[in-house]
Amino acid sequence: MSSVIQIASASALLSQAQSEQSGSLTLRDAISKALSSKPSVIGSRLEVESAGANYSAQKSPLNPLLSIAPLNNTVNTVNFGNPANYSLLWTLEVSGRQRIRKNEAKAQLAGAVADDETNIDTTVQAVSLAYIDLQVAFVQLENEALALSAAR
């Protein structure tokens, strides 16, 4: 049932594109128009961008914090070499959860890319089938017009 809907939507895109152009519509133009205007293709591209942003965020440490703070209120000049005057605080995650989050985000990114490629392939196939059907219909229409002119 969904392939019938996809072919119908591809046929509608082809008809719309052909009515917008004065000349004949090539298959490449039809595929380009369908890929740039079909909502599911646009949505899957946005999902890939979102998964990529999530992956890059999960690669970074959780709440990275580097803090250098004075321990006492001395009037001495700044001396970072004296550990009695300053403390260094750095959040370090050693439980392995960061690696798990990163691997999960990487898998989500791979899944989003695969879904996007499948969506593009399905759209190209549906547009190609509709284009072929349209070309066959045009040839049949021309044959009927020739037969009608010959019969008159």
CSV table of C-alpha atoms in Angstrom, one decimal, residues 28-81:
chain,number,residue,atom,x,y,z
A,28,ARG,CA,17.5,13.9,-13.6
A,29,ASP,CA,15.4,17.1,-13.1
A,30,ALA,CA,12.5,15.1,-11.7
A,31,ILE,CA,14.7,13.3,-9.2
A,32,SER,CA,16.4,16.5,-8.2
A,33,LYS,CA,13.1,18.3,-7.6
A,34,ALA,CA,11.7,15.3,-5.7
A,35,LEU,CA,14.8,15.1,-3.4
A,36,SER,CA,14.8,18.8,-2.7
A,37,SER,CA,11.0,19.1,-2.0
A,38,LYS,CA,9.9,15.8,-0.5
A,39,PRO,CA,9.3,16.3,3.3
A,40,SER,CA,10.4,12.8,4.3
A,41,VAL,CA,13.8,13.3,2.6
A,42,ILE,CA,14.2,16.7,4.2
A,43,GLY,CA,13.3,15.3,7.6
A,44,SER,CA,15.7,12.4,7.3
A,45,ARG,CA,18.5,14.8,6.4
A,46,LEU,CA,17.7,16.9,9.5
A,47,GLU,CA,17.7,13.7,11.6
A,48,VAL,CA,21.3,13.0,10.3
A,49,GLU,CA,22.4,16.5,11.3
A,50,SER,CA,20.8,16.1,14.7
A,51,ALA,CA,22.4,12.7,15.3
A,52,GLY,CA,25.8,14.1,14.2
A,53,ALA,CA,25.4,17.0,16.7
A,54,ASN,CA,24.5,14.6,19.4
A,55,TYR,CA,27.5,12.4,18.6
A,56,SER,CA,29.9,15.3,18.8
A,57,ALA,CA,28.3,16.4,22.1
A,58,GLN,CA,28.6,12.9,23.6
A,59,LYS,CA,32.3,12.7,22.6
A,60,SER,CA,33.2,15.6,24.9
A,61,PRO,CA,33.6,14.9,28.6
A,62,LEU,CA,30.6,15.3,30.8
A,63,ASN,CA,30.5,18.8,32.3
A,64,PRO,CA,34.1,19.6,31.6
A,65,LEU,CA,35.4,21.9,34.4
A,66,LEU,CA,38.8,23.2,35.0
A,67,SER,CA,39.0,25.5,38.0
A,68,ILE,CA,42.0,27.2,39.6
A,69,ALA,CA,41.0,28.9,42.8
A,70,PRO,CA,43.0,30.6,45.6
A,71,LEU,CA,43.1,28.9,48.9
A,72,ASN,CA,43.9,31.9,51.0
A,73,ASN,CA,43.8,35.6,50.8
A,74,THR,CA,47.4,36.5,50.8
A,75,VAL,CA,48.8,39.7,49.4
A,76,ASN,CA,51.6,37.8,47.8
A,77,THR,CA,52.2,38.1,44.0
A,78,VAL,CA,50.6,35.4,41.8
A,79,ASN,CA,52.7,32.3,42.1
A,80,PHE,CA,51.2,29.2,40.4
A,81,GLY,CA,54.2,27.2,41.4
